[in-house]
């Protein structure tokens, strides 16, 4: 057995977070909150990221030691050697990967170093690369919603190598606040009584921001005073600006880029909209609901587990901009309905999706896989068993 997995433990478990991206996104936020909330008497963290930048700096501010190494779908020998040396010299107990390219690196190094590997899959489906790495290296897959769990089982992932730990939100950080003076409206040059919809997410095709603009076009016909803010950045930014102009929404749709003060931004919104074509358990919706906001979202992935249609908000089919716009119009026309749905949204997130439960679930999983007996059993599985499954 490797030295880090022997005998009774007095020191905290050493977890290497292998993160395949370093932008501002839901996955990165999840990793930050996870490291921040995990009990220091039981765990310590090192992080491996592809590039230096604000994300790496934030992880360091949380007490994690951070290293950079190139990550690719086919990792170089330098990346493998560097990561293996880090795991062995720092006595890492468990590798925890996020995104397929990180899973490849962690899976191979974990196999070489005889350390257990967990891959948290933040998306709706198990991708082919994640599945191949799992079958080849025996990594443990952790999904964040029930549809993803069913999908993994349907692909032949064995139940003992699969866990479901739903995403959670910090309900103390994200909570309703008295609006008072609406500084967001002031910064946008809007009247203080203007109604304001929000889209929060990466401006990329899977998030469907173009559908949000089409829904806003539908809404504008019924609610002439409505405005919208798009919070985030990404490759579709320029095309969305052009689309807003084509739809005649100039001056009514405001792209405000990335924001680091979202706990203060959400309470200034009236409704939050998610028009994603694919999701698992989106953090932006959780954060909005924790802040007491009703939501309108597409019926994809784990979203129906989060949003109770007609109770905490409304659900629409993917791409249904007309239905999405109509639901938004209904909410903006009825303040009492918005308040009631927002109150129910907050209650549901506090009861079912608080970050504490997510952290506890991951802590138990890491400790279980790091236990010597479990680690030996997982690492002793013959390679031919992986080949048969594929």
mmCIF file of C-alpha atoms in Angstrom:
data_model
loop_
_atom_site.group_PDB
_atom_site.id
_atom_site.type_symbol
_atom_site.label_atom_id
_atom_site.label_comp_id
_atom_site.label_asym_id
_atom_site.label_seq_id
_atom_site.Cartn_x
_atom_site.Cartn_y
_atom_site.Cartn_z
ATOM 1 C CA UNK A 1 0.000 0.000 0.000
ATOM 2 C CA UNK A 2 1.208 3.570 -0.644
ATOM 3 C CA UNK A 3 2.369 5.289 2.566
ATOM 4 C CA UNK A 4 -0.478 7.801 2.554
ATOM 5 C CA UNK A 5 -3.049 4.997 2.861
ATOM 6 C CA UNK A 6 -1.544 2.995 5.698
ATOM 7 C CA UNK A 7 -2.414 2.774 9.367
ATOM 8 C CA UNK A 8 -4.723 4.966 11.400
ATOM 9 C CA UNK A 9 -4.625 8.589 10.427
ATOM 10 C CA UNK A 10 -3.908 11.547 12.680
ATOM 11 C CA UNK A 11 -3.326 14.130 9.915
ATOM 12 C CA UNK A 12 -6.097 15.422 7.634
ATOM 13 C CA UNK A 13 -6.683 13.628 4.347
ATOM 14 C CA UNK A 14 -4.767 15.267 1.519
ATOM 15 C CA UNK A 15 -6.994 15.868 -1.527
ATOM 16 C CA UNK A 16 -5.652 16.970 -4.919
ATOM 17 C CA UNK A 17 -8.291 18.924 -6.832
ATOM 18 C CA UNK A 18 -7.497 18.527 -10.550
ATOM 19 C CA UNK A 19 -9.469 21.237 -12.358
ATOM 20 C CA UNK A 20 -9.575 21.192 -16.139
ATOM 21 C CA UNK A 21 -10.478 24.839 -16.623
ATOM 22 C CA UNK A 22 -9.854 28.136 -14.860
ATOM 23 C CA UNK A 23 -12.537 30.529 -16.082
ATOM 24 C CA UNK A 24 -15.355 32.101 -14.085
ATOM 25 C CA UNK A 25 -18.083 29.484 -14.283
ATOM 26 C CA UNK A 26 -20.354 27.221 -12.299
ATOM 27 C CA UNK A 27 -17.818 24.410 -11.977
ATOM 28 C CA UNK A 28 -15.085 26.750 -10.777
ATOM 29 C CA UNK A 29 -17.448 28.352 -8.259
ATOM 30 C CA UNK A 30 -18.389 24.885 -7.014
ATOM 31 C CA UNK A 31 -14.728 24.001 -6.436
ATOM 32 C CA UNK A 32 -14.127 27.269 -4.556
ATOM 33 C CA UNK A 33 -17.125 26.827 -2.255
ATOM 34 C CA UNK A 34 -16.278 23.157 -1.716
ATOM 35 C CA UNK A 35 -12.719 23.894 -0.603
ATOM 36 C CA UNK A 36 -13.897 26.802 1.528
ATOM 37 C CA UNK A 37 -16.472 24.756 3.420
ATOM 38 C CA UNK A 38 -14.670 21.432 3.910
ATOM 39 C CA UNK A 39 -13.563 20.954 7.544
ATOM 40 C CA UNK A 40 -9.850 21.668 7.922
ATOM 41 C CA UNK A 41 -9.434 19.189 10.762
ATOM 42 C CA UNK A 42 -10.350 16.399 8.306
ATOM 43 C CA UNK A 43 -9.057 17.607 4.928
ATOM 44 C CA UNK A 44 -6.338 19.705 3.351
ATOM 45 C CA UNK A 45 -6.214 20.688 -0.303
ATOM 46 C CA UNK A 46 -3.787 21.092 -3.145
ATOM 47 C CA UNK A 47 -5.089 22.188 -6.526
ATOM 48 C CA UNK A 48 -3.822 21.535 -10.034
ATOM 49 C CA UNK A 49 -5.045 23.993 -12.696
ATOM 50 C CA UNK A 50 -4.092 24.546 -16.354
ATOM 51 C CA UNK A 51 -3.129 28.236 -16.068
ATOM 52 C CA UNK A 52 -2.403 30.938 -13.536
ATOM 53 C CA UNK A 53 -5.022 33.647 -13.076
ATOM 54 C CA UNK A 54 -7.804 34.912 -10.806
ATOM 55 C CA UNK A 55 -9.180 31.408 -10.202
ATOM 56 C CA UNK A 56 -5.806 30.129 -8.981
ATOM 57 C CA UNK A 57 -5.427 33.218 -6.792
ATOM 58 C CA UNK A 58 -8.835 32.653 -5.202
ATOM 59 C CA UNK A 59 -7.963 29.035 -4.412
ATOM 60 C CA UNK A 60 -4.742 30.199 -2.729
ATOM 61 C CA UNK A 61 -6.719 32.713 -0.685
ATOM 62 C CA UNK A 62 -8.758 29.748 0.613
ATOM 63 C CA UNK A 63 -5.591 28.060 1.869
ATOM 64 C CA UNK A 64 -4.993 25.629 -0.991
ATOM 65 C CA UNK A 65 -1.539 25.120 -2.461
ATOM 66 C CA UNK A 66 -1.897 25.626 -6.236
ATOM 67 C CA UNK A 67 0.219 24.246 -9.087
ATOM 68 C CA UNK A 68 -0.192 24.608 -12.846
ATOM 69 C CA UNK A 69 0.289 21.926 -15.457
ATOM 70 C CA UNK A 70 -0.868 21.745 -19.094
ATOM 71 C CA UNK A 71 -4.020 19.665 -19.506
ATOM 72 C CA UNK A 72 -5.223 18.057 -22.713
ATOM 73 C CA UNK A 73 -7.400 15.141 -23.769
ATOM 74 C CA UNK A 74 -4.129 13.309 -24.452
ATOM 75 C CA UNK A 75 -1.828 14.564 -21.661
ATOM 76 C CA UNK A 76 1.878 14.937 -22.375
ATOM 77 C CA UNK A 77 4.547 12.962 -20.572
ATOM 78 C CA UNK A 78 5.614 16.172 -18.805
ATOM 79 C CA UNK A 79 2.087 16.645 -17.406
ATOM 80 C CA UNK A 80 1.893 13.014 -16.280
ATOM 81 C CA UNK A 81 5.359 13.044 -14.723
ATOM 82 C CA UNK A 82 4.796 16.366 -12.958
ATOM 83 C CA UNK A 83 1.448 15.285 -11.514
ATOM 84 C CA UNK A 84 2.750 11.875 -10.465
ATOM 85 C CA UNK A 85 5.717 13.471 -8.696
ATOM 86 C CA UNK A 86 3.373 15.863 -6.897
ATOM 87 C CA UNK A 87 1.077 13.036 -5.747
ATOM 88 C CA UNK A 88 3.955 10.885 -4.489
ATOM 89 C CA UNK A 89 6.085 13.601 -2.883
ATOM 90 C CA UNK A 90 3.160 15.372 -1.196
ATOM 91 C CA UNK A 91 1.504 12.122 -0.048
ATOM 92 C CA UNK A 92 -1.795 12.873 -1.747
ATOM 93 C CA UNK A 93 -4.532 10.509 -0.574
ATOM 94 C CA UNK A 94 -7.290 11.122 -3.140
ATOM 95 C CA UNK A 95 -7.403 12.803 -6.552
ATOM 96 C CA UNK A 96 -10.623 14.667 -7.345
ATOM 97 C CA UNK A 97 -11.088 15.663 -11.005
ATOM 98 C CA UNK A 98 -13.390 18.145 -12.721
ATOM 99 C CA UNK A 99 -13.951 18.100 -16.535
ATOM 100 C CA UNK A 100 -12.860 15.312 -18.902
ATOM 101 C CA UNK A 101 -9.280 16.446 -19.544
ATOM 102 C CA UNK A 102 -8.664 16.633 -15.796
ATOM 103 C CA UNK A 103 -10.239 13.189 -15.436
ATOM 104 C CA UNK A 104 -7.797 11.757 -18.000
ATOM 105 C CA UNK A 105 -4.803 13.148 -16.123
ATOM 106 C CA UNK A 106 -6.077 12.209 -12.671
ATOM 107 C CA UNK A 107 -7.188 8.742 -13.772
ATOM 108 C CA UNK A 108 -3.827 7.818 -15.265
ATOM 109 C CA UNK A 109 -1.817 9.258 -12.378
ATOM 110 C CA UNK A 110 -4.111 7.687 -9.796
ATOM 111 C CA UNK A 111 -3.605 4.291 -11.433
ATOM 112 C CA UNK A 112 0.175 4.726 -11.518
ATOM 113 C CA UNK A 113 0.386 5.995 -7.947
ATOM 114 C CA UNK A 114 -2.237 3.575 -6.592
ATOM 115 C CA UNK A 115 -4.479 6.340 -5.291
ATOM 116 C CA UNK A 116 -8.278 6.471 -5.576
ATOM 117 C CA UNK A 117 -9.707 8.942 -8.083
ATOM 118 C CA UNK A 118 -13.094 10.680 -7.986
ATOM 119 C CA UNK A 119 -14.383 12.473 -11.085
ATOM 120 C CA UNK A 120 -17.248 14.867 -10.436
ATOM 121 C CA UNK A 121 -19.272 15.211 -13.643
ATOM 122 C CA UNK A 122 -20.938 18.623 -13.616
ATOM 123 C CA UNK A 123 -22.861 18.136 -16.870
ATOM 124 C CA UNK A 124 -26.119 16.398 -17.679
ATOM 125 C CA UNK A 125 -24.585 13.378 -19.461
ATOM 126 C CA UNK A 126 -21.591 11.124 -19.049
ATOM 127 C CA UNK A 127 -19.372 11.969 -22.001
ATOM 128 C CA UNK A 128 -17.476 9.353 -23.974
ATOM 129 C CA UNK A 129 -14.068 10.484 -22.707
ATOM 130 C CA UNK A 130 -15.191 10.358 -19.069
ATOM 131 C CA UNK A 131 -16.658 6.898 -19.647
ATOM 132 C CA UNK A 132 -13.477 5.625 -21.317
ATOM 133 C CA UNK A 133 -11.271 6.913 -18.499
ATOM 134 C CA UNK A 134 -13.578 5.407 -15.890
ATOM 135 C CA UNK A 135 -13.511 1.993 -17.563
ATOM 136 C CA UNK A 136 -9.754 2.056 -18.130
ATOM 137 C CA UNK A 137 -8.658 3.276 -14.698
ATOM 138 C CA UNK A 138 -11.434 2.349 -12.253
ATOM 139 C CA UNK A 139 -12.159 5.937 -11.239
ATOM 140 C CA UNK A 140 -15.261 6.633 -9.161
ATOM 141 C CA UNK A 141 -17.854 8.788 -10.921
ATOM 142 C CA UNK A 142 -19.852 11.353 -8.963
ATOM 143 C CA UNK A 143 -22.793 13.047 -10.671
ATOM 144 C CA UNK A 144 -24.827 16.007 -9.454
ATOM 145 C CA UNK A 145 -28.416 15.135 -10.370
ATOM 146 C CA UNK A 146 -30.698 12.116 -10.696
ATOM 147 C CA UNK A 147 -30.997 12.143 -14.513
ATOM 148 C CA UNK A 148 -27.198 11.990 -14.743
ATOM 149 C CA UNK A 149 -27.178 9.068 -12.297
ATOM 150 C CA UNK A 150 -29.709 7.161 -14.403
ATOM 151 C CA UNK A 151 -27.739 7.946 -17.546
ATOM 152 C CA UNK A 152 -24.521 6.575 -16.033
ATOM 153 C CA UNK A 153 -26.240 3.373 -14.923
ATOM 154 C CA UNK A 154 -27.707 2.989 -18.407
ATOM 155 C CA UNK A 155 -24.198 3.153 -19.851
ATOM 156 C CA UNK A 156 -23.105 0.280 -17.651
ATOM 157 C CA UNK A 157 -21.364 2.116 -14.818
ATOM 158 C CA UNK A 158 -21.554 -0.165 -11.813
ATOM 159 C CA UNK A 159 -23.485 1.183 -8.802
ATOM 160 C CA UNK A 160 -20.523 0.713 -6.449
ATOM 161 C CA UNK A 161 -18.436 2.985 -8.685
ATOM 162 C CA UNK A 162 -21.082 5.698 -8.930
ATOM 163 C CA UNK A 163 -22.398 8.320 -6.511
ATOM 164 C CA UNK A 164 -24.891 11.159 -6.776
ATOM 165 C CA UNK A 165 -24.165 14.230 -4.643
ATOM 166 C CA UNK A 166 -26.477 17.086 -5.742
ATOM 167 C CA UNK A 167 -25.072 20.583 -6.062
ATOM 168 C CA UNK A 168 -25.697 22.934 -3.181
ATOM 169 C CA UNK A 169 -25.743 26.679 -2.618
ATOM 170 C CA UNK A 170 -24.526 28.736 0.320
ATOM 171 C CA UNK A 171 -27.893 29.907 1.630
ATOM 172 C CA UNK A 172 -26.226 32.225 4.131
ATOM 173 C CA UNK A 173 -24.307 34.043 1.397
ATOM 174 C CA UNK A 174 -27.224 34.054 -1.068
ATOM 175 C CA UNK A 175 -30.369 35.256 0.675
ATOM 176 C CA UNK A 176 -33.131 37.829 0.246
ATOM 177 C CA UNK A 177 -32.165 41.390 1.070
ATOM 178 C CA UNK A 178 -34.051 44.637 1.394
ATOM 179 C CA UNK A 179 -33.572 46.376 -1.911
ATOM 180 C CA UNK A 180 -33.506 49.951 -0.695
ATOM 181 C CA UNK A 181 -31.691 52.028 -3.313
ATOM 182 C CA UNK A 182 -31.313 49.986 -6.494
ATOM 183 C CA UNK A 183 -27.726 50.652 -7.480
ATOM 184 C CA UNK A 184 -27.813 48.308 -10.501
ATOM 185 C CA UNK A 185 -30.649 50.273 -12.068
ATOM 186 C CA UNK A 186 -28.839 53.505 -11.287
ATOM 187 C CA UNK A 187 -25.665 52.272 -12.975
ATOM 188 C CA UNK A 188 -27.689 51.335 -16.069
ATOM 189 C CA UNK A 189 -29.534 54.654 -16.145
ATOM 190 C CA UNK A 190 -32.895 53.015 -15.479
ATOM 191 C CA UNK A 191 -35.745 54.320 -13.337
ATOM 192 C CA UNK A 192 -35.857 52.773 -9.881
ATOM 193 C CA UNK A 193 -39.250 51.170 -10.570
ATOM 194 C CA UNK A 194 -38.165 49.459 -13.814
ATOM 195 C CA UNK A 195 -38.774 45.713 -13.855
ATOM 196 C CA UNK A 196 -35.627 43.725 -14.462
ATOM 197 C CA UNK A 197 -35.098 40.166 -15.733
ATOM 198 C CA UNK A 198 -31.765 38.441 -15.349
ATOM 199 C CA UNK A 199 -29.825 35.859 -17.335
ATOM 200 C CA UNK A 200 -26.771 34.559 -15.475
ATOM 201 C CA UNK A 201 -24.341 32.235 -17.201
ATOM 202 C CA UNK A 202 -21.603 31.696 -19.730
ATOM 203 C CA UNK A 203 -22.452 33.152 -23.139
ATOM 204 C CA UNK A 204 -22.033 29.904 -25.022
ATOM 205 C CA UNK A 205 -24.378 27.749 -27.127
ATOM 206 C CA UNK A 206 -25.344 25.203 -24.452
ATOM 207 C CA UNK A 207 -26.694 28.001 -22.224
ATOM 208 C CA UNK A 208 -29.082 29.253 -24.924
ATOM 209 C CA UNK A 209 -28.654 33.024 -24.438
ATOM 210 C CA UNK A 210 -30.096 33.588 -27.928
ATOM 211 C CA UNK A 211 -33.349 31.993 -26.698
ATOM 212 C CA UNK A 212 -33.366 34.430 -23.774
ATOM 213 C CA UNK A 213 -33.247 37.369 -26.210
ATOM 214 C CA UNK A 214 -36.089 35.879 -28.262
ATOM 215 C CA UNK A 215 -38.126 35.472 -25.060
ATOM 216 C CA UNK A 216 -37.360 39.078 -24.161
ATOM 217 C CA UNK A 217 -38.688 40.094 -27.580
ATOM 218 C CA UNK A 218 -41.955 38.272 -26.813
ATOM 219 C CA UNK A 219 -42.107 39.860 -23.368
ATOM 220 C CA UNK A 220 -41.535 43.366 -24.715
ATOM 221 C CA UNK A 221 -44.838 43.240 -26.560
ATOM 222 C CA UNK A 222 -46.772 42.739 -23.320
ATOM 223 C CA UNK A 223 -44.605 44.547 -20.789
ATOM 224 C CA UNK A 224 -43.270 47.719 -22.342
ATOM 225 C CA UNK A 225 -41.289 48.746 -19.244
ATOM 226 C CA UNK A 226 -39.315 45.531 -18.895
ATOM 227 C CA UNK A 227 -35.526 45.497 -19.093
ATOM 228 C CA UNK A 228 -33.069 42.610 -18.971
ATOM 229 C CA UNK A 229 -29.490 42.161 -17.812
ATOM 230 C CA UNK A 230 -27.168 39.437 -19.078
ATOM 231 C CA UNK A 231 -24.499 38.586 -16.520
ATOM 232 C CA UNK A 232 -21.551 36.653 -17.877
ATOM 233 C CA UNK A 233 -19.165 36.482 -20.786
ATOM 234 C CA UNK A 234 -18.246 34.057 -23.519
ATOM 235 C CA UNK A 235 -17.880 33.468 -27.253
ATOM 236 C CA UNK A 236 -21.452 34.533 -28.135
ATOM 237 C CA UNK A 237 -21.200 38.055 -26.747
ATOM 238 C CA UNK A 238 -20.782 39.811 -30.111
ATOM 239 C CA UNK A 239 -23.556 37.805 -31.787
ATOM 240 C CA UNK A 240 -25.929 38.564 -28.902
ATOM 241 C CA UNK A 241 -25.320 42.296 -29.251
ATOM 242 C CA UNK A 242 -26.136 42.007 -32.960
ATOM 243 C CA UNK A 243 -29.226 39.906 -32.235
ATOM 244 C CA UNK A 244 -30.526 42.434 -29.701
ATOM 245 C CA UNK A 245 -30.230 45.163 -32.330
ATOM 246 C CA UNK A 246 -32.056 43.056 -34.927
ATOM 247 C CA UNK A 247 -34.887 42.414 -32.451
ATOM 248 C CA UNK A 248 -35.197 46.109 -31.616
ATOM 249 C CA UNK A 249 -34.104 45.589 -28.022
ATOM 250 C CA UNK A 250 -31.422 48.291 -27.915
ATOM 251 C CA UNK A 251 -31.539 50.046 -24.584
ATOM 252 C CA UNK A 252 -33.600 47.258 -23.035
ATOM 253 C CA UNK A 253 -31.016 44.475 -22.884
ATOM 254 C CA UNK A 254 -27.850 45.243 -20.935
ATOM 255 C CA UNK A 255 -24.769 42.998 -21.106
ATOM 256 C CA UNK A 256 -22.884 43.719 -17.897
ATOM 257 C CA UNK A 257 -20.158 41.082 -18.111
ATOM 258 C CA UNK A 258 -18.786 39.060 -15.242
ATOM 259 C CA UNK A 259 -19.680 40.155 -11.713
ATOM 260 C CA UNK A 260 -18.104 39.091 -8.451
ATOM 261 C CA UNK A 261 -20.864 40.642 -6.321
ATOM 262 C CA UNK A 262 -23.708 38.302 -7.294
ATOM 263 C CA UNK A 263 -25.157 38.076 -3.748
ATOM 264 C CA UNK A 264 -25.870 41.799 -4.131
ATOM 265 C CA UNK A 265 -26.965 41.610 -7.783
ATOM 266 C CA UNK A 266 -29.639 38.920 -7.463
ATOM 267 C CA UNK A 267 -31.866 40.826 -4.999
ATOM 268 C CA UNK A 268 -32.078 43.709 -7.493
ATOM 269 C CA UNK A 269 -33.677 41.433 -10.095
ATOM 270 C CA UNK A 270 -37.360 40.585 -10.334
ATOM 271 C CA UNK A 271 -37.105 37.259 -12.196
ATOM 272 C CA UNK A 272 -34.170 35.054 -13.242
ATOM 273 C CA UNK A 273 -34.388 33.106 -16.491
ATOM 274 C CA UNK A 274 -32.424 30.048 -17.610
ATOM 275 C CA UNK A 275 -32.817 29.021 -21.264
ATOM 276 C CA UNK A 276 -30.156 26.311 -21.336
ATOM 277 C CA UNK A 277 -30.360 23.523 -23.899
ATOM 278 C CA UNK A 278 -28.491 21.216 -21.507
ATOM 279 C CA UNK A 279 -27.946 21.418 -17.748
ATOM 280 C CA UNK A 280 -27.345 19.209 -14.753
ATOM 281 C CA UNK A 281 -28.023 21.198 -11.574
ATOM 282 C CA UNK A 282 -27.280 24.861 -12.407
ATOM 283 C CA UNK A 283 -25.786 26.943 -9.617
ATOM 284 C CA UNK A 284 -27.155 30.211 -11.010
ATOM 285 C CA UNK A 285 -30.735 28.997 -10.543
ATOM 286 C CA UNK A 286 -29.941 27.800 -7.017
ATOM 287 C CA UNK A 287 -28.397 31.143 -6.128
ATOM 288 C CA UNK A 288 -31.373 33.073 -7.516
ATOM 289 C CA UNK A 289 -33.867 30.892 -5.658
ATOM 290 C CA UNK A 290 -31.858 31.208 -2.439
ATOM 291 C CA UNK A 291 -32.187 34.972 -2.843
ATOM 292 C CA UNK A 292 -35.969 34.613 -2.917
ATOM 293 C CA UNK A 293 -36.502 35.030 -6.656
ATOM 294 C CA UNK A 294 -38.971 33.184 -8.875
ATOM 295 C CA UNK A 295 -37.344 31.560 -11.906
ATOM 296 C CA UNK A 296 -38.318 30.577 -15.424
ATOM 297 C CA UNK A 297 -36.187 27.720 -16.723
ATOM 298 C CA UNK A 298 -36.010 25.047 -19.387
ATOM 299 C CA UNK A 299 -37.074 21.528 -18.500
ATOM 300 C CA UNK A 300 -33.655 19.866 -18.900
ATOM 301 C CA UNK A 301 -31.420 17.651 -16.775
ATOM 302 C CA UNK A 302 -31.888 18.106 -13.059
ATOM 303 C CA UNK A 303 -33.750 21.417 -13.356
ATOM 304 C CA UNK A 304 -37.201 19.831 -12.739
ATOM 305 C CA UNK A 305 -35.843 18.448 -9.453
ATOM 306 C CA UNK A 306 -34.962 21.999 -8.469
ATOM 307 C CA UNK A 307 -37.809 24.093 -9.896
ATOM 308 C CA UNK A 308 -41.358 23.099 -8.990
ATOM 309 C CA UNK A 309 -43.464 24.183 -11.950
ATOM 310 C CA UNK A 310 -46.135 26.639 -10.865
ATOM 311 C CA UNK A 311 -44.848 26.767 -7.280
ATOM 312 C CA UNK A 312 -41.302 28.150 -7.263
ATOM 313 C CA UNK A 313 -41.361 29.310 -10.886
ATOM 314 C CA UNK A 314 -42.198 28.021 -14.338
ATOM 315 C CA UNK A 315 -40.691 25.408 -16.655
ATOM 316 C CA UNK A 316 -40.620 25.558 -20.453
ATOM 317 C CA UNK A 317 -39.363 23.243 -23.163
ATOM 318 C CA UNK A 318 -35.845 23.847 -24.502
ATOM 319 C CA UNK A 319 -35.966 26.459 -27.251
ATOM 320 C CA UNK A 320 -39.526 27.531 -26.377
ATOM 321 C CA UNK A 321 -38.909 31.270 -26.345
ATOM 322 C CA UNK A 322 -42.615 32.043 -26.727
ATOM 323 C CA UNK A 323 -43.591 30.067 -23.617
ATOM 324 C CA UNK A 324 -40.637 31.473 -21.701
ATOM 325 C CA UNK A 325 -41.616 35.014 -22.625
ATOM 326 C CA UNK A 326 -45.239 34.414 -21.643
ATOM 327 C CA UNK A 327 -44.227 33.032 -18.233
ATOM 328 C CA UNK A 328 -42.025 36.072 -17.646
ATOM 329 C CA UNK A 329 -44.878 38.378 -18.608
ATOM 330 C CA UNK A 330 -47.212 36.635 -16.147
ATOM 331 C CA UNK A 331 -44.712 37.078 -13.318
ATOM 332 C CA UNK A 332 -43.920 40.702 -14.084
ATOM 333 C CA UNK A 333 -47.618 41.555 -14.163
ATOM 334 C CA UNK A 334 -48.288 40.151 -10.677
ATOM 335 C CA UNK A 335 -46.045 41.300 -7.835
ATOM 336 C CA UNK A 336 -47.881 39.166 -5.281
ATOM 337 C CA UNK A 337 -47.258 36.070 -7.407
ATOM 338 C CA UNK A 338 -43.567 36.941 -7.691
ATOM 339 C CA UNK A 339 -43.258 37.316 -3.941
ATOM 340 C CA UNK A 340 -45.091 34.084 -3.226
ATOM 341 C CA UNK A 341 -43.082 32.032 -5.717
ATOM 342 C CA UNK A 342 -39.864 33.648 -4.530
ATOM 343 C CA UNK A 343 -40.636 32.738 -0.931
ATOM 344 C CA UNK A 344 -41.338 29.143 -1.930
ATOM 345 C CA UNK A 345 -38.127 29.062 -3.978
ATOM 346 C CA UNK A 346 -36.060 30.116 -0.982
ATOM 347 C CA UNK A 347 -37.762 27.549 1.252
ATOM 348 C CA UNK A 348 -37.114 24.735 -1.233
ATOM 349 C CA UNK A 349 -33.417 25.511 -1.654
ATOM 350 C CA UNK A 350 -32.857 25.809 2.095
ATOM 351 C CA UNK A 351 -34.620 22.490 2.716
ATOM 352 C CA UNK A 352 -33.203 20.462 -0.183
ATOM 353 C CA UNK A 353 -30.126 22.074 -1.721
ATOM 354 C CA UNK A 354 -28.100 23.781 0.992
ATOM 355 C CA UNK A 355 -24.345 23.642 0.412
ATOM 356 C CA UNK A 356 -23.791 21.955 3.776
ATOM 357 C CA UNK A 357 -25.458 18.744 2.592
ATOM 358 C CA UNK A 358 -23.352 18.739 -0.583
ATOM 359 C CA UNK A 359 -20.134 19.214 1.394
ATOM 360 C CA UNK A 360 -21.078 16.475 3.860
ATOM 361 C CA UNK A 361 -21.839 14.064 1.028
ATOM 362 C CA UNK A 362 -18.516 14.690 -0.701
ATOM 363 C CA UNK A 363 -16.608 14.455 2.581
ATOM 364 C CA UNK A 364 -18.117 11.044 3.299
ATOM 365 C CA UNK A 365 -17.365 9.828 -0.233
ATOM 366 C CA UNK A 366 -13.723 10.943 -0.077
ATOM 367 C CA UNK A 367 -13.211 9.335 3.328
ATOM 368 C CA UNK A 368 -14.828 6.102 2.187
ATOM 369 C CA UNK A 369 -12.657 5.818 -0.921
ATOM 370 C CA UNK A 370 -9.509 6.758 0.999
ATOM 371 C CA UNK A 371 -10.043 3.972 3.541
ATOM 372 C CA UNK A 372 -7.323 1.333 2.983
ATOM 373 C CA UNK A 373 -9.709 -1.597 2.492
ATOM 374 C CA UNK A 374 -11.770 0.208 -0.130
ATOM 375 C CA UNK A 375 -8.721 1.572 -1.883
ATOM 376 C CA UNK A 376 -7.143 -1.880 -2.083
ATOM 377 C CA UNK A 377 -10.314 -3.402 -3.479
ATOM 378 C CA UNK A 378 -10.706 -0.715 -6.129
ATOM 379 C CA UNK A 379 -7.069 -0.822 -7.219
ATOM 380 C CA UNK A 380 -6.932 -4.619 -7.324
ATOM 381 C CA UNK A 381 -9.662 -4.904 -9.970
ATOM 382 C CA UNK A 382 -8.147 -6.661 -13.012
ATOM 383 C CA UNK A 383 -7.756 -4.660 -16.186
ATOM 384 C CA UNK A 384 -9.667 -7.319 -18.150
ATOM 385 C CA UNK A 385 -12.824 -6.393 -16.221
ATOM 386 C CA UNK A 386 -12.598 -2.861 -17.602
ATOM 387 C CA UNK A 387 -12.127 -4.228 -21.114
ATOM 388 C CA UNK A 388 -15.172 -6.470 -20.831
ATOM 389 C CA UNK A 389 -17.354 -3.547 -19.813
ATOM 390 C CA UNK A 390 -16.321 -1.556 -22.842
#
